[in-house]
Amino acid sequence: MIVAIANQKGGVGKTTTAINLAAALALRGKPTLLIDLDPQANSTLSFLDMQQVEQSVYDAIADPHLPLETVIIPSSLPNLSVAPSRIALAKLEAKLVGELDAHFRLKDKIEPLRKTYPQIVIDCPPTLGLLTVNALVAATHLLIPIQSSYFALEGTDDLLETIEKVRARPNPALRILGVVITMHDKRTALARDIRAQIQKVFGGKVFKTVITKSVRLEESPAYKESIFTFAPNSTGALEYYKLSEEVLGRV
Ligand SMILES: Nc1ncnc2c1ncn2[C@@H]1O[C@H](COP(=O)(O)OP(=O)(O)O)[C@@H](O)[C@H]1O
Ligand SMILES: [Mg+2]
């Protein structure tokens, strides 16, 4: 299973979902790889210090002769490794202009690692550009985090259109695994309305598990920890563990 976490909107919970879903999957015992495709490197920084990062996913994608394996660094959590990002990733689009295999670079780099890492999670940048397309071409499944907010569904048409384009040619097998509602506040009527709206658009694709707003989830990356070691008894830990259960049930 290769799950891309994508939504071209920023700040909707992609990275929080990527790091904690990857950690939950690792906790369940199988080797898990978290690939950070966002030049902002937030996923990377949630587990590693930048000093540890000598080469990044950028180097592996840009250089046909550099295996992805070379840039992977184990995290402090058992079974979890990270393919780190660096700001250089922002240059990738320009670098690959005119390359015929530009959309397939990540897929080709992941292929030799699928046995080593039966579970792969890809954190995407907040765009529908070449990096996100590389993730969608490489992925078996797509998970869409949608923030519980007034503008929650704005932009989902563009995302769905991109998915259809990827499915039409480079990756017909790509499946939408589900939509997860993030930063939900059960107490407000607005949040309940928004949840109903999301449900209306995505129906059974919406995960039963909803991620509520939680300060603990916001804090854990600053301590280089997932929610499971930072606050194992928090609602965030419980919810992301339940989400991992649902994810495994659907693949
Ligand atoms: N469930 C949550 N509760 C509270 N804060 C959250 C939650 N999920 C994400 N955040 C915070 O919201 C901000 C954006 O989340 P992030 O995961 O970085 O989104 P994205 O990767 O889509 O830009 C971050 O500061 C993050 O810590
Ligand atoms: Mg992010």
PDB file of C-alpha atoms and ligand atoms in Angstrom:
ATOM      1  CA  MET A   1       0.000   0.000   0.000  1.00  0.00           C
ATOM      2  CA  ILE A   2       1.264   3.414  -1.008  1.00  0.00           C
ATOM      3  CA  VAL A   3      -0.989   6.140   0.367  1.00  0.00           C
ATOM      4  CA  ALA A   4      -0.648   9.697  -0.892  1.00  0.00           C
ATOM      5  CA  ILE A   5      -2.029  12.328   1.462  1.00  0.00           C
ATOM      6  CA  ALA A   6      -3.121  15.148  -0.810  1.00  0.00           C
ATOM      7  CA  ASN A   7      -5.199  18.306  -0.926  1.00  0.00           C
ATOM      8  CA  GLN A   8      -3.903  21.399  -2.684  1.00  0.00           C
ATOM      9  CA  LYS A   9      -5.123  23.588   0.153  1.00  0.00           C
ATOM     10  CA  GLY A  10      -2.543  24.456   2.757  1.00  0.00           C
ATOM     11  CA  GLY A  11      -3.149  23.988   6.449  1.00  0.00           C
ATOM     12  CA  VAL A  12      -5.834  21.317   6.199  1.00  0.00           C
ATOM     13  CA  GLY A  13      -3.969  18.643   8.161  1.00  0.00           C
ATOM     14  CA  LYS A  14      -2.028  16.770   5.465  1.00  0.00           C
ATOM     15  CA  THR A  15       1.227  16.697   7.364  1.00  0.00           C
ATOM     16  CA  THR A  16      -0.394  15.975  10.725  1.00  0.00           C
ATOM     17  CA  THR A  17      -2.253  13.084   9.114  1.00  0.00           C
ATOM     18  CA  ALA A  18       0.812  11.819   7.233  1.00  0.00           C
ATOM     19  CA  ILE A  19       3.088  11.730  10.280  1.00  0.00           C
ATOM     20  CA  ASN A  20       0.563  10.216  12.650  1.00  0.00           C
ATOM     21  CA  LEU A  21      -0.898   7.721  10.194  1.00  0.00           C
ATOM     22  CA  ALA A  22       2.634   6.588   9.304  1.00  0.00           C
ATOM     23  CA  ALA A  23       3.451   6.282  13.012  1.00  0.00           C
ATOM     24  CA  ALA A  24       0.256   4.314  13.707  1.00  0.00           C
ATOM     25  CA  LEU A  25       0.987   1.932  10.839  1.00  0.00           C
ATOM     26  CA  ALA A  26       4.563   1.485  12.097  1.00  0.00           C
ATOM     27  CA  LEU A  27       3.289   0.775  15.621  1.00  0.00           C
ATOM     28  CA  ARG A  28       1.185  -2.017  14.216  1.00  0.00           C
ATOM     29  CA  GLY A  29       4.456  -3.694  13.347  1.00  0.00           C
ATOM     30  CA  LYS A  30       5.232  -3.487   9.638  1.00  0.00           C
ATOM     31  CA  PRO A  31       8.123  -1.463   8.208  1.00  0.00           C
ATOM     32  CA  THR A  32       6.720   1.887   7.165  1.00  0.00           C
ATOM     33  CA  LEU A  33       8.235   4.625   5.037  1.00  0.00           C
ATOM     34  CA  LEU A  34       7.137   8.250   5.242  1.00  0.00           C
ATOM     35  CA  ILE A  35       8.061  10.162   2.091  1.00  0.00           C
ATOM     36  CA  ASP A  36       8.087  13.927   2.483  1.00  0.00           C
ATOM     37  CA  LEU A  37       7.320  15.606  -0.844  1.00  0.00           C
ATOM     38  CA  ASP A  38       6.695  19.091   0.527  1.00  0.00           C
ATOM     39  CA  PRO A  39       9.634  21.521   0.112  1.00  0.00           C
ATOM     40  CA  GLN A  40       8.586  22.977   3.488  1.00  0.00           C
ATOM     41  CA  ALA A  41       9.811  19.698   5.026  1.00  0.00           C
ATOM     42  CA  ASN A  42       7.321  19.738   7.899  1.00  0.00           C
ATOM     43  CA  SER A  43       7.004  15.949   7.989  1.00  0.00           C
ATOM     44  CA  THR A  44      10.767  15.575   7.939  1.00  0.00           C
ATOM     45  CA  LEU A  45      11.175  18.021  10.805  1.00  0.00           C
ATOM     46  CA  SER A  46       8.553  16.167  12.821  1.00  0.00           C
ATOM     47  CA  PHE A  47      10.956  13.243  13.180  1.00  0.00           C
ATOM     48  CA  LEU A  48      14.448  14.421  12.217  1.00  0.00           C
ATOM     49  CA  ASP A  49      16.860  17.299  12.684  1.00  0.00           C
ATOM     50  CA  MET A  50      17.811  19.040   9.477  1.00  0.00           C
ATOM     51  CA  GLN A  51      21.504  18.390  10.332  1.00  0.00           C
ATOM     52  CA  GLN A  52      20.832  14.685   9.803  1.00  0.00           C
ATOM     53  CA  VAL A  53      19.639  15.302   6.269  1.00  0.00           C
ATOM     54  CA  GLU A  54      22.455  15.196   3.754  1.00  0.00           C
ATOM     55  CA  GLN A  55      20.482  14.099   0.744  1.00  0.00           C
ATOM     56  CA  SER A  56      16.771  14.404   0.193  1.00  0.00           C
ATOM     57  CA  VAL A  57      14.009  13.024  -1.983  1.00  0.00           C
ATOM     58  CA  TYR A  58      14.939  15.836  -4.353  1.00  0.00           C
ATOM     59  CA  ASP A  59      18.383  14.347  -4.952  1.00  0.00           C
ATOM     60  CA  ALA A  60      16.921  10.902  -5.581  1.00  0.00           C
ATOM     61  CA  ILE A  61      14.305  12.182  -8.022  1.00  0.00           C
ATOM     62  CA  ALA A  62      16.654  14.546  -9.823  1.00  0.00           C
ATOM     63  CA  ASP A  63      19.490  12.035 -10.202  1.00  0.00           C
ATOM     64  CA  PRO A  64      18.523   8.910 -12.161  1.00  0.00           C
ATOM     65  CA  HIS A  65      21.446   7.015 -10.640  1.00  0.00           C
ATOM     66  CA  LEU A  66      20.758   7.744  -6.957  1.00  0.00           C
ATOM     67  CA  PRO A  67      18.504   5.122  -5.313  1.00  0.00           C
ATOM     68  CA  LEU A  68      15.813   6.441  -2.943  1.00  0.00           C
ATOM     69  CA  GLU A  69      17.186   4.028  -0.356  1.00  0.00           C
ATOM     70  CA  THR A  70      20.326   6.166  -0.080  1.00  0.00           C
ATOM     71  CA  VAL A  71      18.422   9.181   1.290  1.00  0.00           C
ATOM     72  CA  ILE A  72      16.203   7.280   3.776  1.00  0.00           C
ATOM     73  CA  ILE A  73      16.841   7.850   7.494  1.00  0.00           C
ATOM     74  CA  PRO A  74      15.364   5.725  10.318  1.00  0.00           C
ATOM     75  CA  SER A  75      13.247   7.680  12.823  1.00  0.00           C
ATOM     76  CA  SER A  76      13.422   7.058  16.558  1.00  0.00           C
ATOM     77  CA  LEU A  77      10.150   5.117  16.312  1.00  0.00           C
ATOM     78  CA  PRO A  78      10.662   1.416  15.551  1.00  0.00           C
ATOM     79  CA  ASN A  79       9.578   0.408  12.013  1.00  0.00           C
ATOM     80  CA  LEU A  80       9.367   4.003  10.813  1.00  0.00           C
ATOM     81  CA  SER A  81      11.809   5.527   8.340  1.00  0.00           C
ATOM     82  CA  VAL A  82      11.690   8.879   6.603  1.00  0.00           C
ATOM     83  CA  ALA A  83      12.631   9.880   3.077  1.00  0.00           C
ATOM     84  CA  PRO A  84      13.333  13.516   3.907  1.00  0.00           C
ATOM     85  CA  SER A  85      12.538  16.691   2.017  1.00  0.00           C
ATOM     86  CA  ARG A  86      14.554  19.828   1.637  1.00  0.00           C
ATOM     87  CA  ILE A  87      13.709  23.221   0.235  1.00  0.00           C
ATOM     88  CA  ALA A  88      15.548  22.139  -2.953  1.00  0.00           C
ATOM     89  CA  LEU A  89      12.403  20.170  -3.861  1.00  0.00           C
ATOM     90  CA  ALA A  90      10.867  23.473  -4.863  1.00  0.00           C
ATOM     91  CA  LYS A  91      13.291  23.521  -7.808  1.00  0.00           C
ATOM     92  CA  LEU A  92      12.255  20.104  -9.078  1.00  0.00           C
ATOM     93  CA  GLU A  93       9.576  21.324 -11.436  1.00  0.00           C
ATOM     94  CA  ALA A  94      12.052  23.529 -13.290  1.00  0.00           C
ATOM     95  CA  LYS A  95      14.644  20.766 -13.275  1.00  0.00           C
ATOM     96  CA  LEU A  96      12.329  18.213 -14.887  1.00  0.00           C
ATOM     97  CA  VAL A  97      10.870  20.444 -17.580  1.00  0.00           C
ATOM     98  CA  GLY A  98      11.077  18.590 -20.865  1.00  0.00           C
ATOM     99  CA  GLU A  99      11.918  15.216 -19.297  1.00  0.00           C
ATOM    100  CA  LEU A 100       9.574  12.627 -20.768  1.00  0.00           C
ATOM    101  CA  ASP A 101       9.441  10.617 -17.557  1.00  0.00           C
ATOM    102  CA  ALA A 102       8.883  13.642 -15.300  1.00  0.00           C
ATOM    103  CA  HIS A 103       5.614  12.235 -13.861  1.00  0.00           C
ATOM    104  CA  PHE A 104       7.044   8.785 -13.230  1.00  0.00           C
ATOM    105  CA  ARG A 105      10.216   9.672 -11.363  1.00  0.00           C
ATOM    106  CA  LEU A 106       8.936   8.955  -7.844  1.00  0.00           C
ATOM    107  CA  LYS A 107       7.137   5.772  -8.902  1.00  0.00           C
ATOM    108  CA  ASP A 108      10.335   4.403 -10.426  1.00  0.00           C
ATOM    109  CA  LYS A 109      12.329   5.267  -7.311  1.00  0.00           C
ATOM    110  CA  ILE A 110       9.799   3.599  -4.981  1.00  0.00           C
ATOM    111  CA  GLU A 111       9.438   0.376  -6.990  1.00  0.00           C
ATOM    112  CA  PRO A 112      12.614  -1.364  -5.677  1.00  0.00           C
ATOM    113  CA  LEU A 113      11.621  -0.540  -2.066  1.00  0.00           C
ATOM    114  CA  ARG A 114       8.117  -1.992  -2.008  1.00  0.00           C
ATOM    115  CA  LYS A 115       9.202  -5.270  -0.404  1.00  0.00           C
ATOM    116  CA  THR A 116      11.284  -3.504   2.238  1.00  0.00           C
ATOM    117  CA  TYR A 117       8.458  -1.103   3.075  1.00  0.00           C
ATOM    118  CA  PRO A 118       5.042  -2.726   2.672  1.00  0.00           C
ATOM    119  CA  GLN A 119       3.470   0.486   3.971  1.00  0.00           C
ATOM    120  CA  ILE A 120       4.362   3.825   2.413  1.00  0.00           C
ATOM    121  CA  VAL A 121       2.804   7.198   3.221  1.00  0.00           C
ATOM    122  CA  ILE A 122       3.501  10.239   1.031  1.00  0.00           C
ATOM    123  CA  ASP A 123       2.991  13.761   2.386  1.00  0.00           C
ATOM    124  CA  CYS A 124       2.196  16.103  -0.533  1.00  0.00           C
ATOM    125  CA  PRO A 125       2.764  19.847  -0.904  1.00  0.00           C
ATOM    126  CA  PRO A 126      -0.204  22.247  -1.069  1.00  0.00           C
ATOM    127  CA  THR A 127      -0.312  22.366  -4.881  1.00  0.00           C
ATOM    128  CA  LEU A 128      -1.510  20.234  -7.777  1.00  0.00           C
ATOM    129  CA  GLY A 129       1.858  20.572  -9.495  1.00  0.00           C
ATOM    130  CA  LEU A 130       4.435  18.048 -10.595  1.00  0.00           C
ATOM    131  CA  LEU A 131       5.296  16.844  -7.075  1.00  0.00           C
ATOM    132  CA  THR A 132       1.702  15.989  -6.207  1.00  0.00           C
ATOM    133  CA  VAL A 133       1.222  14.367  -9.615  1.00  0.00           C
ATOM    134  CA  ASN A 134       4.353  12.267  -8.989  1.00  0.00           C
ATOM    135  CA  ALA A 135       2.766  11.142  -5.709  1.00  0.00           C
ATOM    136  CA  LEU A 136      -0.554  10.294  -7.398  1.00  0.00           C
ATOM    137  CA  VAL A 137       1.202   8.351 -10.145  1.00  0.00           C
ATOM    138  CA  ALA A 138       3.230   6.378  -7.578  1.00  0.00           C
ATOM    139  CA  ALA A 139       0.364   5.757  -5.133  1.00  0.00           C
ATOM    140  CA  THR A 140      -2.008   2.837  -4.861  1.00  0.00           C
ATOM    141  CA  HIS A 141      -4.379   4.925  -2.743  1.00  0.00           C
ATOM    142  CA  LEU A 142      -5.227   8.534  -2.057  1.00  0.00           C
ATOM    143  CA  LEU A 143      -6.323   9.899   1.290  1.00  0.00           C
ATOM    144  CA  ILE A 144      -7.798  13.403   1.320  1.00  0.00           C
ATOM    145  CA  PRO A 145      -7.803  15.380   4.556  1.00  0.00           C
ATOM    146  CA  ILE A 146     -10.514  18.027   4.636  1.00  0.00           C
ATOM    147  CA  GLN A 147     -10.484  20.654   7.324  1.00  0.00           C
ATOM    148  CA  SER A 148     -13.716  21.167   9.152  1.00  0.00           C
ATOM    149  CA  SER A 149     -14.134  24.817   8.158  1.00  0.00           C
ATOM    150  CA  TYR A 150     -16.525  27.030   6.264  1.00  0.00           C
ATOM    151  CA  PHE A 151     -14.510  26.746   3.041  1.00  0.00           C
ATOM    152  CA  ALA A 152     -13.904  23.022   3.473  1.00  0.00           C
ATOM    153  CA  LEU A 153     -15.070  21.910   0.036  1.00  0.00           C
ATOM    154  CA  GLU A 154     -13.677  24.784  -1.972  1.00  0.00           C
ATOM    155  CA  GLY A 155     -11.084  23.444  -4.393  1.00  0.00           C
ATOM    156  CA  THR A 156     -12.104  19.798  -4.177  1.00  0.00           C
ATOM    157  CA  ASP A 157     -13.331  19.950  -7.808  1.00  0.00           C
ATOM    158  CA  ASP A 158      -9.819  20.759  -8.987  1.00  0.00           C
ATOM    159  CA  LEU A 159      -8.412  17.939  -6.888  1.00  0.00           C
ATOM    160  CA  LEU A 160     -10.943  15.438  -8.258  1.00  0.00           C
ATOM    161  CA  GLU A 161     -10.199  16.603 -11.797  1.00  0.00           C
ATOM    162  CA  THR A 162      -6.490  15.993 -11.279  1.00  0.00           C
ATOM    163  CA  ILE A 163      -7.234  12.531  -9.879  1.00  0.00           C
ATOM    164  CA  GLU A 164      -9.308  11.709 -12.951  1.00  0.00           C
ATOM    165  CA  LYS A 165      -6.501  12.822 -15.267  1.00  0.00           C
ATOM    166  CA  VAL A 166      -4.010  10.646 -13.421  1.00  0.00           C
ATOM    167  CA  ARG A 167      -6.422   7.729 -13.539  1.00  0.00           C
ATOM    168  CA  ALA A 168      -7.085   8.205 -17.255  1.00  0.00           C
ATOM    169  CA  ARG A 169      -3.488   7.487 -18.233  1.00  0.00           C
ATOM    170  CA  PRO A 170      -0.517   7.159 -15.911  1.00  0.00           C
ATOM    171  CA  ASN A 171      -2.208   5.355 -12.982  1.00  0.00           C
ATOM    172  CA  PRO A 172      -5.613   3.758 -13.703  1.00  0.00           C
ATOM    173  CA  ALA A 173      -5.313   1.695 -10.502  1.00  0.00           C
ATOM    174  CA  LEU A 174      -5.329   4.743  -8.206  1.00  0.00           C
ATOM    175  CA  ARG A 175      -8.158   4.487  -5.677  1.00  0.00           C
ATOM    176  CA  ILE A 176      -9.590   7.107  -3.378  1.00  0.00           C
ATOM    177  CA  LEU A 177      -9.145   5.433  -0.023  1.00  0.00           C
ATOM    178  CA  GLY A 178     -11.167   8.040   1.791  1.00  0.00           C
ATOM    179  CA  VAL A 179     -11.698  11.494   3.113  1.00  0.00           C
ATOM    180  CA  VAL A 180     -10.784  12.329   6.679  1.00  0.00           C
ATOM    181  CA  ILE A 181     -12.297  15.337   8.411  1.00  0.00           C
ATOM    182  CA  THR A 182      -9.664  17.165  10.454  1.00  0.00           C
ATOM    183  CA  MET A 183      -9.625  19.862  13.129  1.00  0.00           C
ATOM    184  CA  HIS A 184     -13.253  19.158  13.916  1.00  0.00           C
ATOM    185  CA  ASP A 185     -14.939  20.896  16.819  1.00  0.00           C
ATOM    186  CA  LYS A 186     -17.888  18.771  17.921  1.00  0.00           C
ATOM    187  CA  ARG A 187     -19.339  21.566  20.012  1.00  0.00           C
ATOM    188  CA  THR A 188     -20.270  23.909  17.186  1.00  0.00           C
ATOM    189  CA  ALA A 189     -23.330  23.687  14.989  1.00  0.00           C
ATOM    190  CA  LEU A 190     -21.248  24.961  12.042  1.00  0.00           C
ATOM    191  CA  ALA A 191     -18.848  22.038  12.344  1.00  0.00           C
ATOM    192  CA  ARG A 192     -21.776  19.612  12.359  1.00  0.00           C
ATOM    193  CA  ASP A 193     -23.190  21.315   9.237  1.00  0.00           C
ATOM    194  CA  ILE A 194     -19.845  21.109   7.486  1.00  0.00           C
ATOM    195  CA  ARG A 195     -19.518  17.442   8.355  1.00  0.00           C
ATOM    196  CA  ALA A 196     -22.956  16.831   6.822  1.00  0.00           C
ATOM    197  CA  GLN A 197     -21.922  18.737   3.676  1.00  0.00           C
ATOM    198  CA  ILE A 198     -18.725  16.746   3.282  1.00  0.00           C
ATOM    199  CA  GLN A 199     -20.731  13.570   3.791  1.00  0.00           C
ATOM    200  CA  LYS A 200     -23.130  14.644   1.058  1.00  0.00           C
ATOM    201  CA  VAL A 201     -20.326  15.131  -1.463  1.00  0.00           C
ATOM    202  CA  PHE A 202     -18.157  12.130  -0.581  1.00  0.00           C
ATOM    203  CA  GLY A 203     -20.713   9.723   0.922  1.00  0.00           C
ATOM    204  CA  GLY A 204     -19.237   6.429   2.051  1.00  0.00           C
ATOM    205  CA  LYS A 205     -15.730   7.656   1.261  1.00  0.00           C
ATOM    206  CA  VAL A 206     -15.731   9.722   4.461  1.00  0.00           C
ATOM    207  CA  PHE A 207     -13.959   7.870   7.263  1.00  0.00           C
ATOM    208  CA  LYS A 208     -16.035   7.240  10.379  1.00  0.00           C
ATOM    209  CA  THR A 209     -13.088   8.454  12.390  1.00  0.00           C
ATOM    210  CA  VAL A 210     -13.054  12.239  12.644  1.00  0.00           C
ATOM    211  CA  ILE A 211      -9.944  14.037  13.899  1.00  0.00           C
ATOM    212  CA  THR A 212     -10.907  16.625  16.462  1.00  0.00           C
ATOM    213  CA  LYS A 213      -9.049  19.822  17.193  1.00  0.00           C
ATOM    214  CA  SER A 214      -6.334  19.118  19.709  1.00  0.00           C
ATOM    215  CA  VAL A 215      -3.462  21.136  21.079  1.00  0.00           C
ATOM    216  CA  ARG A 216      -1.487  17.919  21.604  1.00  0.00           C
ATOM    217  CA  LEU A 217      -1.516  17.207  17.869  1.00  0.00           C
ATOM    218  CA  GLU A 218      -0.183  20.684  17.230  1.00  0.00           C
ATOM    219  CA  GLU A 219       2.573  20.338  19.798  1.00  0.00           C
ATOM    220  CA  SER A 220       4.028  16.916  19.070  1.00  0.00           C
ATOM    221  CA  PRO A 221       6.104  17.827  15.943  1.00  0.00           C
ATOM    222  CA  ALA A 222       8.036  20.426  17.951  1.00  0.00           C
ATOM    223  CA  TYR A 223       9.283  17.554  20.143  1.00  0.00           C
ATOM    224  CA  LYS A 224      10.158  15.356  17.131  1.00  0.00           C
ATOM    225  CA  GLU A 225       7.529  12.864  18.163  1.00  0.00           C
ATOM    226  CA  SER A 226       4.338  11.420  16.795  1.00  0.00           C
ATOM    227  CA  ILE A 227       1.243  11.723  18.936  1.00  0.00           C
ATOM    228  CA  PHE A 228       1.696   8.104  20.093  1.00  0.00           C
ATOM    229  CA  THR A 229       4.821   8.767  22.110  1.00  0.00           C
ATOM    230  CA  PHE A 230       4.143  12.437  22.870  1.00  0.00           C
ATOM    231  CA  ALA A 231       0.620  12.012  24.280  1.00  0.00           C
ATOM    232  CA  PRO A 232      -0.360   8.354  23.997  1.00  0.00           C
ATOM    233  CA  ASN A 233      -3.591   8.786  25.938  1.00  0.00           C
ATOM    234  CA  SER A 234      -4.817  11.875  24.106  1.00  0.00           C
ATOM    235  CA  THR A 235      -7.879  11.925  21.867  1.00  0.00           C
ATOM    236  CA  GLY A 236      -5.548  12.663  18.926  1.00  0.00           C
ATOM    237  CA  ALA A 237      -3.644   9.418  19.528  1.00  0.00           C
ATOM    238  CA  LEU A 238      -6.865   7.445  19.834  1.00  0.00           C
ATOM    239  CA  GLU A 239      -8.339   9.001  16.688  1.00  0.00           C
ATOM    240  CA  TYR A 240      -5.272   8.513  14.504  1.00  0.00           C
ATOM    241  CA  TYR A 241      -4.968   4.919  15.711  1.00  0.00           C
ATOM    242  CA  LYS A 242      -8.603   4.327  14.780  1.00  0.00           C
ATOM    243  CA  LEU A 243      -7.990   5.953  11.410  1.00  0.00           C
ATOM    244  CA  SER A 244      -5.119   3.537  10.768  1.00  0.00           C
ATOM    245  CA  GLU A 245      -7.517   0.679  11.542  1.00  0.00           C
ATOM    246  CA  GLU A 246     -10.034   2.001   9.026  1.00  0.00           C
ATOM    247  CA  VAL A 247      -7.287   2.552   6.453  1.00  0.00           C
ATOM    248  CA  LEU A 248      -6.067  -1.040   6.783  1.00  0.00           C
ATOM    249  CA  GLY A 249      -9.653  -2.255   6.585  1.00  0.00           C
ATOM    250  CA  ARG A 250     -10.160  -0.494   3.260  1.00  0.00           C
ATOM    251  CA  VAL A 251      -6.963  -1.359   1.365  1.00  0.00           C
TER     252      VAL A 251
HETATM  253  N1  LIG B   1      -6.433  18.016  14.713  1.00  0.00           N
HETATM  254  C1  LIG B   1      -5.729  19.150  14.864  1.00  0.00           C
HETATM  255  N2  LIG B   1      -5.916  19.905  15.956  1.00  0.00           N
HETATM  256  C2  LIG B   1      -5.237  21.069  16.117  1.00  0.00           C
HETATM  257  N3  LIG B   1      -4.322  21.524  15.277  1.00  0.00           N
HETATM  258  C3  LIG B   1      -4.090  20.825  14.159  1.00  0.00           C
HETATM  259  C4  LIG B   1      -4.768  19.592  13.897  1.00  0.00           C
HETATM  260  N4  LIG B   1      -4.336  19.113  12.706  1.00  0.00           N
HETATM  261  C5  LIG B   1      -3.421  19.995  12.260  1.00  0.00           C
HETATM  262  N5  LIG B   1      -3.268  21.023  13.119  1.00  0.00           N
HETATM  263  C6  LIG B   1      -2.397  22.195  12.981  1.00  0.00           C
HETATM  264  O1  LIG B   1      -2.838  22.973  11.874  1.00  0.00           O
HETATM  265  C7  LIG B   1      -1.727  23.459  11.123  1.00  0.00           C
HETATM  266  C8  LIG B   1      -1.805  22.924   9.701  1.00  0.00           C
HETATM  267  O2  LIG B   1      -1.747  21.500   9.741  1.00  0.00           O
HETATM  268  P1  LIG B   1      -0.815  20.676   8.757  1.00  0.00           P
HETATM  269  O3  LIG B   1      -0.960  19.251   9.130  1.00  0.00           O
HETATM  270  O4  LIG B   1       0.559  21.245   8.748  1.00  0.00           O
HETATM  271  O5  LIG B   1      -1.538  20.959   7.385  1.00  0.00           O
HETATM  272  P2  LIG B   1      -0.997  20.873   5.866  1.00  0.00           P
HETATM  273  O6  LIG B   1       0.098  19.878   5.846  1.00  0.00           O
HETATM  274  O7  LIG B   1      -2.202  20.465   5.087  1.00  0.00           O
HETATM  275  O8  LIG B   1      -0.536  22.251   5.497  1.00  0.00           O
HETATM  276  C9  LIG B   1      -0.485  22.993  11.861  1.00  0.00           C
HETATM  277  O9  LIG B   1      -0.058  24.003  12.716  1.00  0.00           O
HETATM  278  C10 LIG B   1      -0.973  21.803  12.669  1.00  0.00           C
HETATM  279  O10 LIG B   1      -0.224  21.605  13.851  1.00  0.00           O
HETATM  280 MG    MG B   2       2.064  20.025   5.135  1.00  0.00          MG
END
